[in-house]
Amino acid sequence: MTTNKNISVYTKLGVKPIINGRGCITIHGGKVMSETVVASMLEASKSCVLFEDLMEKACEKLAALTGSEGAFISSGAASGLFISGAACLTGQDQNAIEILPTLKSGKNQFVISTVDEHSYVHQAFRACGGQLVEVGTNYSVSRKDYSDAITDKTAGLVFFYGSQTKEELEEIIEVGQQHSVPVVVDCAAQIPPKSNLTDLVKMGADLVVYSGGKGIGGPQCTGLILGKKQLIEACRLNGNPNSAIGRSMKVGKEEIIGLLTAVEELMSNDEEAILKEWVSWCDTIVAGANGYSGVSAKTIQPYSHMAGGAHSPASPTVEIDFRNSNFDADYVRNKLENCENPIMVSTEPWETVLTEAKEDVIVLGPGALQKGEAEIIAEELKQILTNR
């Protein structure tokens, strides 16, 4: 079975395109951009412009679209966290900007919870010149944990919105405001819902960082920082094309236009209709897995993640439970990854939502799938479960 894809640029390199059932994660290529976004980038590539003028105008438009005081485009969410950290360290002090990452005095500590297990997030705040004060556990962090860690050296509080809730964020914003310490929110993969592009800055978060190439649907090498005007200006001063620590994290004119177009498209899309279509794709995959002895597959409905304590993402998922079958999840995943159209899925325990078991379960997400790929996944599952 083959997919209807123009794959010549990949096959020339001997690279095999995949069906991305893991969602919009970096190692699997993020998300396929819409034709509108790709066309805008092609158009942008045909002219030279004054970079600072383009960045200023694009960021003004992004701020207006999201209701934020300001916006800045980075080269990915990890870069956005790095630039946000630099902004908290220096403000608009040009002398401090010029000597990063070696600030000799002042506020240089970031309070960050160990709930965010992504090592590169922690590295971003160290790399820009900060020192980390880690609080909480791998599973939870409290308002008191953050509050007790604040000193006269604290430059910012870092909050991971992927595992921590909206209510917890509200509490941490209150803590930051009480101590006059900015709150930086890692919201890289938490779209949908698109309301996360508008709600978090309204709540009072000082800087919120998003991936441009995940739920937003823009170029994979872009990120978006939204937040308070003064700190966004500090991001700009620390970033490309200035002679500053973020100069190496370049975003091109094509990516700027691509991200802007993607946000415009996202904000005008009918999100409920998209989620409904995704649910239908999940149901198709579930139908392909069910009906085999001991195999139990189900669609996890949008927003069910909130039942587990997290506000987002809103995307539905598929969970296929092999505990009571003659199959095991790793065997099926390996077969999917090595079929004619390699299909990426997850057997990571932390990605399950409602299934009690934390092992022998396959998890799929529809966020990076294209039309027709759910049917391919369902057919491959049928073949694997029938022919063992």
mmCIF file of C-alpha atoms in Angstrom:
data_model
loop_
_atom_site.group_PDB
_atom_site.id
_atom_site.type_symbol
_atom_site.label_atom_id
_atom_site.label_comp_id
_atom_site.label_asym_id
_atom_site.label_seq_id
_atom_site.Cartn_x
_atom_site.Cartn_y
_atom_site.Cartn_z
ATOM 1 C CA MET A 1 0.000 0.000 0.000
ATOM 2 C CA THR A 2 1.456 3.388 -0.957
ATOM 3 C CA THR A 3 0.672 6.947 -0.003
ATOM 4 C CA ASN A 4 -0.028 9.790 -2.397
ATOM 5 C CA LYS A 5 3.045 11.878 -1.627
ATOM 6 C CA ASN A 6 5.610 13.749 -3.648
ATOM 7 C CA ILE A 7 8.644 12.085 -2.115
ATOM 8 C CA SER A 8 11.297 12.678 -4.775
ATOM 9 C CA VAL A 9 13.425 15.046 -2.678
ATOM 10 C CA TYR A 10 13.645 12.404 0.040
ATOM 11 C CA THR A 11 14.090 9.342 -2.153
ATOM 12 C CA LYS A 12 16.995 11.056 -3.912
ATOM 13 C CA LEU A 13 18.750 11.024 -0.549
ATOM 14 C CA GLY A 14 17.683 7.507 0.302
ATOM 15 C CA VAL A 15 15.401 8.805 3.063
ATOM 16 C CA LYS A 16 12.035 7.097 3.484
ATOM 17 C CA PRO A 17 9.035 9.279 4.391
ATOM 18 C CA ILE A 18 7.031 8.131 7.385
ATOM 19 C CA ILE A 19 3.449 8.248 8.572
ATOM 20 C CA ASN A 20 3.695 10.218 11.785
ATOM 21 C CA GLY A 21 1.326 8.729 14.334
ATOM 22 C CA ARG A 22 3.337 10.112 17.245
ATOM 23 C CA GLY A 23 2.093 13.672 16.832
ATOM 24 C CA CYS A 24 4.063 16.805 16.051
ATOM 25 C CA ILE A 25 7.343 15.859 17.693
ATOM 26 C CA THR A 26 10.682 17.103 16.422
ATOM 27 C CA ILE A 27 12.380 13.757 15.827
ATOM 28 C CA HIS A 28 9.629 12.731 13.420
ATOM 29 C CA GLY A 29 9.603 15.918 11.383
ATOM 30 C CA GLY A 30 6.980 17.971 13.195
ATOM 31 C CA LYS A 31 3.884 18.572 11.112
ATOM 32 C CA VAL A 32 3.313 18.876 7.360
ATOM 33 C CA MET A 33 2.638 22.523 6.548
ATOM 34 C CA SER A 34 -0.473 23.560 4.647
ATOM 35 C CA GLU A 35 -0.277 24.563 1.004
ATOM 36 C CA THR A 36 -1.062 28.141 2.037
ATOM 37 C CA VAL A 37 1.918 28.281 4.400
ATOM 38 C CA VAL A 38 4.270 26.714 1.852
ATOM 39 C CA ALA A 39 3.084 29.131 -0.854
ATOM 40 C CA SER A 40 3.707 32.116 1.420
ATOM 41 C CA MET A 41 7.264 30.952 2.094
ATOM 42 C CA LEU A 42 7.924 30.474 -1.612
ATOM 43 C CA GLU A 43 6.683 33.999 -2.289
ATOM 44 C CA ALA A 44 8.859 35.372 0.522
ATOM 45 C CA SER A 45 11.921 33.691 -0.978
ATOM 46 C CA LYS A 46 11.668 35.734 -4.176
ATOM 47 C CA SER A 47 12.633 39.114 -2.692
ATOM 48 C CA CYS A 48 15.128 40.577 -0.271
ATOM 49 C CA VAL A 49 13.829 42.835 2.510
ATOM 50 C CA LEU A 50 15.216 44.776 5.445
ATOM 51 C CA PHE A 51 15.213 42.074 8.087
ATOM 52 C CA GLU A 52 14.503 44.291 11.083
ATOM 53 C CA ASP A 53 11.577 45.906 9.272
ATOM 54 C CA LEU A 54 10.120 42.502 8.405
ATOM 55 C CA MET A 55 10.565 41.164 11.937
ATOM 56 C CA GLU A 56 8.997 44.273 13.458
ATOM 57 C CA LYS A 57 5.945 44.237 11.185
ATOM 58 C CA ALA A 58 5.423 40.472 11.464
ATOM 59 C CA CYS A 59 5.689 40.561 15.257
ATOM 60 C CA GLU A 60 3.254 43.472 15.466
ATOM 61 C CA LYS A 61 0.771 41.407 13.457
ATOM 62 C CA LEU A 62 1.341 38.327 15.625
ATOM 63 C CA ALA A 63 0.771 40.364 18.778
ATOM 64 C CA ALA A 64 -2.471 41.749 17.340
ATOM 65 C CA LEU A 65 -3.686 38.280 16.328
ATOM 66 C CA THR A 66 -3.102 36.879 19.810
ATOM 67 C CA GLY A 67 -3.969 39.873 21.976
ATOM 68 C CA SER A 68 -0.456 40.018 23.388
ATOM 69 C CA GLU A 69 1.508 43.172 24.226
ATOM 70 C CA GLY A 70 4.346 41.907 22.074
ATOM 71 C CA ALA A 71 5.699 38.989 20.064
ATOM 72 C CA PHE A 72 9.059 37.677 18.911
ATOM 73 C CA ILE A 73 9.898 34.906 16.434
ATOM 74 C CA SER A 74 12.636 32.489 17.477
ATOM 75 C CA SER A 75 14.257 29.504 15.789
ATOM 76 C CA GLY A 76 12.154 26.923 17.613
ATOM 77 C CA ALA A 77 10.702 26.664 21.104
ATOM 78 C CA ALA A 78 13.997 25.642 22.736
ATOM 79 C CA SER A 79 15.570 28.762 21.251
ATOM 80 C CA GLY A 80 12.569 30.737 22.478
ATOM 81 C CA LEU A 81 13.191 29.562 26.035
ATOM 82 C CA PHE A 82 16.878 30.468 25.688
ATOM 83 C CA ILE A 83 16.040 33.966 24.421
ATOM 84 C CA SER A 84 13.387 34.388 27.120
ATOM 85 C CA GLY A 85 15.957 33.476 29.744
ATOM 86 C CA ALA A 86 18.416 35.989 28.315
ATOM 87 C CA ALA A 87 15.711 38.666 28.351
ATOM 88 C CA CYS A 88 14.999 38.019 32.038
ATOM 89 C CA LEU A 89 18.713 38.244 32.832
ATOM 90 C CA THR A 90 19.460 41.476 30.983
ATOM 91 C CA GLY A 91 16.261 43.384 30.441
ATOM 92 C CA GLN A 92 17.189 46.128 27.976
ATOM 93 C CA ASP A 93 20.595 46.798 29.561
ATOM 94 C CA GLN A 94 22.961 46.835 26.587
ATOM 95 C CA ASN A 95 26.031 46.292 28.757
ATOM 96 C CA ALA A 96 24.511 43.133 30.226
ATOM 97 C CA ILE A 97 23.423 41.966 26.764
ATOM 98 C CA GLU A 98 26.982 42.264 25.481
ATOM 99 C CA ILE A 99 28.546 40.109 28.206
ATOM 100 C CA LEU A 100 26.103 37.198 28.371
ATOM 101 C CA PRO A 101 26.472 34.439 29.450
ATOM 102 C CA THR A 102 28.950 35.770 32.028
ATOM 103 C CA LEU A 103 26.937 38.124 34.211
ATOM 104 C CA LYS A 104 29.047 38.831 37.282
ATOM 105 C CA SER A 105 26.326 40.177 39.532
ATOM 106 C CA GLY A 106 22.607 40.742 39.799
ATOM 107 C CA LYS A 107 19.693 38.358 39.379
ATOM 108 C CA ASN A 108 20.781 35.215 37.570
ATOM 109 C CA GLN A 109 18.737 32.339 39.034
ATOM 110 C CA PHE A 110 15.731 30.596 37.500
ATOM 111 C CA VAL A 111 13.334 28.582 39.630
ATOM 112 C CA ILE A 112 12.267 25.611 37.504
ATOM 113 C CA SER A 113 10.256 22.532 38.378
ATOM 114 C CA THR A 114 11.532 19.033 37.760
ATOM 115 C CA VAL A 115 8.069 18.189 36.396
ATOM 116 C CA ASP A 116 9.536 19.377 33.088
ATOM 117 C CA GLU A 117 11.891 16.479 32.462
ATOM 118 C CA HIS A 118 13.189 17.801 29.126
ATOM 119 C CA SER A 119 16.899 18.301 29.736
ATOM 120 C CA TYR A 120 17.229 20.790 26.882
ATOM 121 C CA VAL A 121 14.781 23.143 28.611
ATOM 122 C CA HIS A 122 16.996 23.221 31.684
ATOM 123 C CA GLN A 123 20.068 23.578 29.459
ATOM 124 C CA ALA A 124 18.528 26.585 27.698
ATOM 125 C CA PHE A 125 18.369 28.589 30.911
ATOM 126 C CA ARG A 126 21.884 27.565 31.919
ATOM 127 C CA ALA A 127 23.308 28.255 28.465
ATOM 128 C CA CYS A 128 22.049 31.841 28.393
ATOM 129 C CA GLY A 129 23.868 32.534 31.662
ATOM 130 C CA GLY A 130 21.395 31.470 34.312
ATOM 131 C CA GLN A 131 21.700 29.207 37.311
ATOM 132 C CA LEU A 132 18.899 26.749 38.075
ATOM 133 C CA VAL A 133 17.066 26.255 41.321
ATOM 134 C CA GLU A 134 15.084 23.049 40.830
ATOM 135 C CA VAL A 135 11.916 22.509 42.856
ATOM 136 C CA GLY A 136 9.198 19.892 43.184
ATOM 137 C CA THR A 137 9.331 16.280 42.042
ATOM 138 C CA ASN A 138 8.987 14.558 38.682
ATOM 139 C CA TYR A 139 5.238 14.411 39.279
ATOM 140 C CA SER A 140 4.187 17.575 41.076
ATOM 141 C CA VAL A 141 5.221 21.033 42.200
ATOM 142 C CA SER A 142 3.410 23.448 44.480
ATOM 143 C CA ARG A 143 2.975 27.175 44.850
ATOM 144 C CA LYS A 144 4.965 26.931 48.083
ATOM 145 C CA ASP A 145 7.835 25.161 46.283
ATOM 146 C CA TYR A 146 8.190 28.118 43.942
ATOM 147 C CA SER A 147 7.629 30.778 46.585
ATOM 148 C CA ASP A 148 10.144 29.327 49.047
ATOM 149 C CA ALA A 149 12.846 29.207 46.353
ATOM 150 C CA ILE A 150 12.662 32.912 45.458
ATOM 151 C CA THR A 151 15.549 35.102 46.634
ATOM 152 C CA ASP A 152 17.034 38.443 45.655
ATOM 153 C CA LYS A 153 18.953 36.515 42.953
ATOM 154 C CA THR A 154 15.837 35.182 41.202
ATOM 155 C CA ALA A 155 15.558 36.315 37.579
ATOM 156 C CA GLY A 156 12.494 34.269 36.637
ATOM 157 C CA LEU A 157 10.104 31.409 37.360
ATOM 158 C CA VAL A 158 9.834 28.716 34.669
ATOM 159 C CA PHE A 159 6.535 26.837 34.326
ATOM 160 C CA PHE A 160 5.901 23.764 32.139
ATOM 161 C CA TYR A 161 2.319 23.871 30.880
ATOM 162 C CA GLY A 162 2.450 20.366 29.447
ATOM 163 C CA SER A 163 1.996 18.573 32.769
ATOM 164 C CA GLN A 164 0.968 21.341 35.131
ATOM 165 C CA THR A 165 -2.562 22.737 35.129
ATOM 166 C CA LYS A 166 -4.089 26.104 34.341
ATOM 167 C CA GLU A 167 -5.002 26.510 38.002
ATOM 168 C CA GLU A 168 -1.396 25.855 39.012
ATOM 169 C CA LEU A 169 -0.206 28.408 36.466
ATOM 170 C CA GLU A 170 -2.561 31.012 37.921
ATOM 171 C CA GLU A 171 -1.002 30.393 41.334
ATOM 172 C CA ILE A 172 2.558 30.710 40.033
ATOM 173 C CA ILE A 173 1.697 33.935 38.204
ATOM 174 C CA GLU A 174 0.391 35.291 41.510
ATOM 175 C CA VAL A 175 3.653 34.287 43.197
ATOM 176 C CA GLY A 176 5.670 35.996 40.476
ATOM 177 C CA GLN A 177 3.629 39.174 40.730
ATOM 178 C CA GLN A 178 3.927 39.233 44.520
ATOM 179 C CA HIS A 179 7.716 39.053 44.251
ATOM 180 C CA SER A 180 8.043 41.125 41.033
ATOM 181 C CA VAL A 181 9.614 38.136 39.278
ATOM 182 C CA PRO A 182 8.675 37.310 35.647
ATOM 183 C CA VAL A 183 7.035 33.974 34.830
ATOM 184 C CA VAL A 184 8.192 32.158 31.676
ATOM 185 C CA VAL A 185 5.798 29.467 30.402
ATOM 186 C CA ASP A 186 6.910 26.535 28.250
ATOM 187 C CA CYS A 187 3.842 25.911 26.068
ATOM 188 C CA ALA A 188 5.699 24.394 23.122
ATOM 189 C CA ALA A 189 3.343 21.540 22.274
ATOM 190 C CA GLN A 190 0.097 22.669 23.887
ATOM 191 C CA ILE A 191 -1.852 23.618 20.766
ATOM 192 C CA PRO A 192 -4.630 22.719 20.232
ATOM 193 C CA PRO A 193 -6.502 24.326 21.834
ATOM 194 C CA LYS A 194 -5.673 27.534 19.995
ATOM 195 C CA SER A 195 -7.034 29.446 22.985
ATOM 196 C CA ASN A 196 -3.655 28.761 24.595
ATOM 197 C CA LEU A 197 -2.273 31.379 22.189
ATOM 198 C CA THR A 198 -4.453 34.028 23.788
ATOM 199 C CA ASP A 199 -5.385 32.901 27.298
ATOM 200 C CA LEU A 200 -1.984 32.582 28.955
ATOM 201 C CA VAL A 201 -0.865 36.154 28.344
ATOM 202 C CA LYS A 202 -4.303 37.338 29.467
ATOM 203 C CA MET A 203 -3.739 35.438 32.710
ATOM 204 C CA GLY A 204 -0.637 37.524 33.301
ATOM 205 C CA ALA A 205 2.217 35.272 32.191
ATOM 206 C CA ASP A 206 5.188 37.476 31.332
ATOM 207 C CA LEU A 207 6.577 35.350 28.481
ATOM 208 C CA VAL A 208 4.971 32.312 26.830
ATOM 209 C CA VAL A 209 6.939 30.156 24.394
ATOM 210 C CA TYR A 210 5.411 28.019 21.618
ATOM 211 C CA SER A 211 6.788 25.773 18.910
ATOM 212 C CA GLY A 212 6.003 27.105 15.453
ATOM 213 C CA GLY A 213 6.199 23.685 13.823
ATOM 214 C CA LYS A 214 3.869 21.686 16.046
ATOM 215 C CA GLY A 215 0.206 22.563 16.574
ATOM 216 C CA ILE A 216 0.594 26.002 15.000
ATOM 217 C CA GLY A 217 1.480 24.340 11.700
ATOM 218 C CA GLY A 218 4.336 26.618 10.679
ATOM 219 C CA PRO A 219 7.964 25.914 9.753
ATOM 220 C CA GLN A 220 9.522 23.344 12.069
ATOM 221 C CA CYS A 221 12.511 25.615 12.734
ATOM 222 C CA THR A 222 10.401 28.438 14.213
ATOM 223 C CA GLY A 223 9.149 29.354 17.652
ATOM 224 C CA LEU A 224 6.899 32.098 18.953
ATOM 225 C CA ILE A 225 7.333 34.150 22.129
ATOM 226 C CA LEU A 226 4.365 36.174 23.362
ATOM 227 C CA GLY A 227 4.309 38.419 26.393
ATOM 228 C CA LYS A 228 4.897 41.729 28.108
ATOM 229 C CA LYS A 229 6.155 44.547 25.904
ATOM 230 C CA GLN A 230 9.315 45.353 27.862
ATOM 231 C CA LEU A 231 10.455 41.746 28.055
ATOM 232 C CA ILE A 232 9.648 41.129 24.395
ATOM 233 C CA GLU A 233 11.851 44.110 23.548
ATOM 234 C CA ALA A 234 14.585 42.482 25.640
ATOM 235 C CA CYS A 235 14.083 39.285 23.604
ATOM 236 C CA ARG A 236 14.525 41.296 20.422
ATOM 237 C CA LEU A 237 17.724 42.925 21.686
ATOM 238 C CA ASN A 238 19.176 39.542 22.652
ATOM 239 C CA GLY A 239 18.124 37.880 19.395
ATOM 240 C CA ASN A 240 18.910 37.751 15.699
ATOM 241 C CA PRO A 241 20.043 39.862 13.810
ATOM 242 C CA ASN A 242 21.638 41.830 16.662
ATOM 243 C CA SER A 243 25.195 41.281 17.860
ATOM 244 C CA ALA A 244 24.020 39.378 20.904
ATOM 245 C CA ILE A 245 23.919 35.899 22.384
ATOM 246 C CA GLY A 246 20.961 34.888 20.200
ATOM 247 C CA ARG A 247 22.570 35.884 16.898
ATOM 248 C CA SER A 248 23.345 32.252 16.060
ATOM 249 C CA MET A 249 19.661 31.333 16.375
ATOM 250 C CA LYS A 250 18.715 32.797 13.031
ATOM 251 C CA VAL A 251 15.246 32.751 11.495
ATOM 252 C CA GLY A 252 15.037 33.569 7.794
ATOM 253 C CA LYS A 253 12.550 35.794 6.017
ATOM 254 C CA GLU A 254 10.787 32.747 4.604
ATOM 255 C CA GLU A 255 10.272 31.249 8.068
ATOM 256 C CA ILE A 256 8.981 34.557 9.452
ATOM 257 C CA ILE A 257 6.330 34.765 6.746
ATOM 258 C CA GLY A 258 5.548 31.062 7.074
ATOM 259 C CA LEU A 259 4.954 31.322 10.818
ATOM 260 C CA LEU A 260 2.818 34.440 10.463
ATOM 261 C CA THR A 261 0.713 32.747 7.780
ATOM 262 C CA ALA A 262 0.331 29.635 9.933
ATOM 263 C CA VAL A 263 -0.899 31.659 12.921
ATOM 264 C CA GLU A 264 -3.351 33.564 10.702
ATOM 265 C CA GLU A 265 -4.628 30.255 9.353
ATOM 266 C CA LEU A 266 -4.846 28.696 12.815
ATOM 267 C CA MET A 267 -6.812 31.585 14.279
ATOM 268 C CA SER A 268 -9.353 31.463 11.437
ATOM 269 C CA ASN A 269 -9.749 27.667 11.399
ATOM 270 C CA ASP A 270 -12.814 25.883 12.757
ATOM 271 C CA GLU A 271 -11.053 24.055 15.565
ATOM 272 C CA GLU A 272 -14.060 21.987 16.590
ATOM 273 C CA ALA A 273 -14.465 20.714 13.024
ATOM 274 C CA ILE A 274 -10.779 19.773 12.921
ATOM 275 C CA LEU A 275 -11.011 17.924 16.235
ATOM 276 C CA LYS A 276 -14.114 16.114 14.981
ATOM 277 C CA GLU A 277 -12.208 14.968 11.896
ATOM 278 C CA TRP A 278 -9.317 13.825 14.071
ATOM 279 C CA VAL A 279 -11.723 11.800 16.214
ATOM 280 C CA SER A 280 -13.016 10.096 13.052
ATOM 281 C CA TRP A 281 -9.431 9.214 12.101
ATOM 282 C CA CYS A 282 -8.879 7.781 15.575
ATOM 283 C CA ASP A 283 -12.077 5.745 15.272
ATOM 284 C CA THR A 284 -10.854 4.355 11.943
ATOM 285 C CA ILE A 285 -7.600 3.216 13.557
ATOM 286 C CA VAL A 286 -9.470 1.723 16.521
ATOM 287 C CA ALA A 287 -11.661 -0.283 14.140
ATOM 288 C CA GLY A 288 -8.533 -1.709 12.542
ATOM 289 C CA ALA A 289 -7.180 -2.938 15.875
ATOM 290 C CA ASN A 290 -10.319 -4.216 17.581
ATOM 291 C CA GLY A 291 -11.857 -7.622 16.929
ATOM 292 C CA TYR A 292 -8.702 -9.605 17.649
ATOM 293 C CA SER A 293 -8.536 -11.828 20.712
ATOM 294 C CA GLY A 294 -7.562 -9.848 23.785
ATOM 295 C CA VAL A 295 -6.751 -6.613 21.938
ATOM 296 C CA SER A 296 -8.611 -3.579 23.259
ATOM 297 C CA ALA A 297 -8.459 -0.294 21.357
ATOM 298 C CA LYS A 298 -10.292 2.927 22.107
ATOM 299 C CA THR A 299 -10.425 6.567 21.112
ATOM 300 C CA ILE A 300 -9.594 9.005 23.898
ATOM 301 C CA GLN A 301 -11.847 11.987 23.254
ATOM 302 C CA PRO A 302 -10.576 15.601 23.012
ATOM 303 C CA TYR A 303 -9.864 17.295 26.344
ATOM 304 C CA SER A 304 -9.861 13.964 28.207
ATOM 305 C CA HIS A 305 -6.297 14.814 29.231
ATOM 306 C CA MET A 306 -7.775 17.260 31.739
ATOM 307 C CA ALA A 307 -9.152 14.295 33.669
ATOM 308 C CA GLY A 308 -5.551 13.339 34.318
ATOM 309 C CA GLY A 309 -4.732 16.750 35.717
ATOM 310 C CA ALA A 310 -3.351 18.586 32.700
ATOM 311 C CA HIS A 311 -5.138 21.380 30.853
ATOM 312 C CA SER A 312 -3.875 20.407 27.441
ATOM 313 C CA PRO A 313 -3.453 19.150 24.764
ATOM 314 C CA ALA A 314 -6.954 19.023 23.352
ATOM 315 C CA SER A 315 -6.118 16.436 20.704
ATOM 316 C CA PRO A 316 -7.810 13.032 20.786
ATOM 317 C CA THR A 317 -5.612 9.943 20.879
ATOM 318 C CA VAL A 318 -5.808 6.204 20.294
ATOM 319 C CA GLU A 319 -4.751 3.690 22.935
ATOM 320 C CA ILE A 320 -4.336 0.023 21.972
ATOM 321 C CA ASP A 321 -4.006 -2.282 24.976
ATOM 322 C CA PHE A 322 -2.272 -5.631 24.405
ATOM 323 C CA ARG A 323 -2.136 -6.834 28.030
ATOM 324 C CA ASN A 324 -4.729 -9.574 27.540
ATOM 325 C CA SER A 325 -3.672 -10.627 24.049
ATOM 326 C CA ASN A 326 -1.045 -12.875 22.469
ATOM 327 C CA PHE A 327 0.723 -9.770 21.176
ATOM 328 C CA ASP A 328 2.935 -7.260 22.866
ATOM 329 C CA ALA A 329 3.085 -3.549 22.105
ATOM 330 C CA ASP A 330 6.777 -3.492 21.203
ATOM 331 C CA TYR A 331 6.306 -6.265 18.621
ATOM 332 C CA VAL A 332 3.423 -4.431 16.940
ATOM 333 C CA ARG A 333 5.242 -1.102 17.043
ATOM 334 C CA ASN A 334 8.305 -2.681 15.423
ATOM 335 C CA LYS A 335 6.159 -4.185 12.655
ATOM 336 C CA LEU A 336 4.484 -0.817 12.026
ATOM 337 C CA GLU A 337 7.823 0.978 11.872
ATOM 338 C CA ASN A 338 9.166 -1.504 9.338
ATOM 339 C CA CYS A 339 6.198 -1.837 6.994
ATOM 340 C CA GLU A 340 6.132 -0.437 3.449
ATOM 341 C CA ASN A 341 4.977 2.955 4.711
ATOM 342 C CA PRO A 342 6.767 3.210 8.088
ATOM 343 C CA ILE A 343 4.304 4.220 10.799
ATOM 344 C CA MET A 344 5.582 5.906 13.945
ATOM 345 C CA VAL A 345 3.676 5.217 17.167
ATOM 346 C CA SER A 346 4.529 5.320 20.862
ATOM 347 C CA THR A 347 4.839 2.695 23.571
ATOM 348 C CA GLU A 348 6.036 5.228 26.149
ATOM 349 C CA PRO A 349 4.103 4.742 29.417
ATOM 350 C CA TRP A 350 3.900 8.481 30.135
ATOM 351 C CA GLU A 351 1.913 9.057 26.938
ATOM 352 C CA THR A 352 -1.072 6.991 28.068
ATOM 353 C CA VAL A 353 -4.043 9.001 29.285
ATOM 354 C CA LEU A 354 -6.846 6.835 30.652
ATOM 355 C CA THR A 355 -5.528 3.286 30.345
ATOM 356 C CA GLU A 356 -4.585 1.988 33.779
ATOM 357 C CA ALA A 357 -1.646 0.026 32.440
ATOM 358 C CA LYS A 358 1.560 1.921 31.871
ATOM 359 C CA GLU A 359 3.076 -0.775 29.704
ATOM 360 C CA ASP A 360 2.121 -2.959 26.750
ATOM 361 C CA VAL A 361 0.036 -0.129 25.293
ATOM 362 C CA ILE A 362 0.449 1.644 21.943
ATOM 363 C CA VAL A 363 -0.506 5.314 21.752
ATOM 364 C CA LEU A 364 -1.204 7.203 18.504
ATOM 365 C CA GLY A 365 -2.067 10.836 17.944
ATOM 366 C CA PRO A 366 -3.710 12.299 14.822
ATOM 367 C CA GLY A 367 -2.133 15.765 14.987
ATOM 368 C CA ALA A 368 0.493 15.092 12.309
ATOM 369 C CA LEU A 369 -1.521 12.701 10.149
ATOM 370 C CA GLN A 370 -2.704 13.581 6.661
ATOM 371 C CA LYS A 371 -5.936 12.579 4.962
ATOM 372 C CA GLY A 372 -5.956 8.899 4.085
ATOM 373 C CA GLU A 373 -3.229 7.882 6.516
ATOM 374 C CA ALA A 374 -5.610 6.665 9.236
ATOM 375 C CA GLU A 375 -6.922 4.093 6.756
ATOM 376 C CA ILE A 376 -3.364 2.963 6.001
ATOM 377 C CA ILE A 377 -2.620 2.549 9.716
ATOM 378 C CA ALA A 378 -5.844 0.577 10.227
ATOM 379 C CA GLU A 379 -5.042 -1.753 7.327
ATOM 380 C CA GLU A 380 -1.480 -2.345 8.556
ATOM 381 C CA LEU A 381 -2.781 -3.163 12.037
ATOM 382 C CA LYS A 382 -5.209 -5.678 10.540
ATOM 383 C CA GLN A 383 -2.381 -7.322 8.592
ATOM 384 C CA ILE A 384 -0.110 -7.533 11.638
ATOM 385 C CA LEU A 385 -2.784 -8.858 13.980
ATOM 386 C CA THR A 386 -4.058 -11.381 11.425
ATOM 387 C CA ASN A 387 -0.805 -12.808 10.101
ATOM 388 C CA ARG A 388 1.401 -13.355 13.106
#
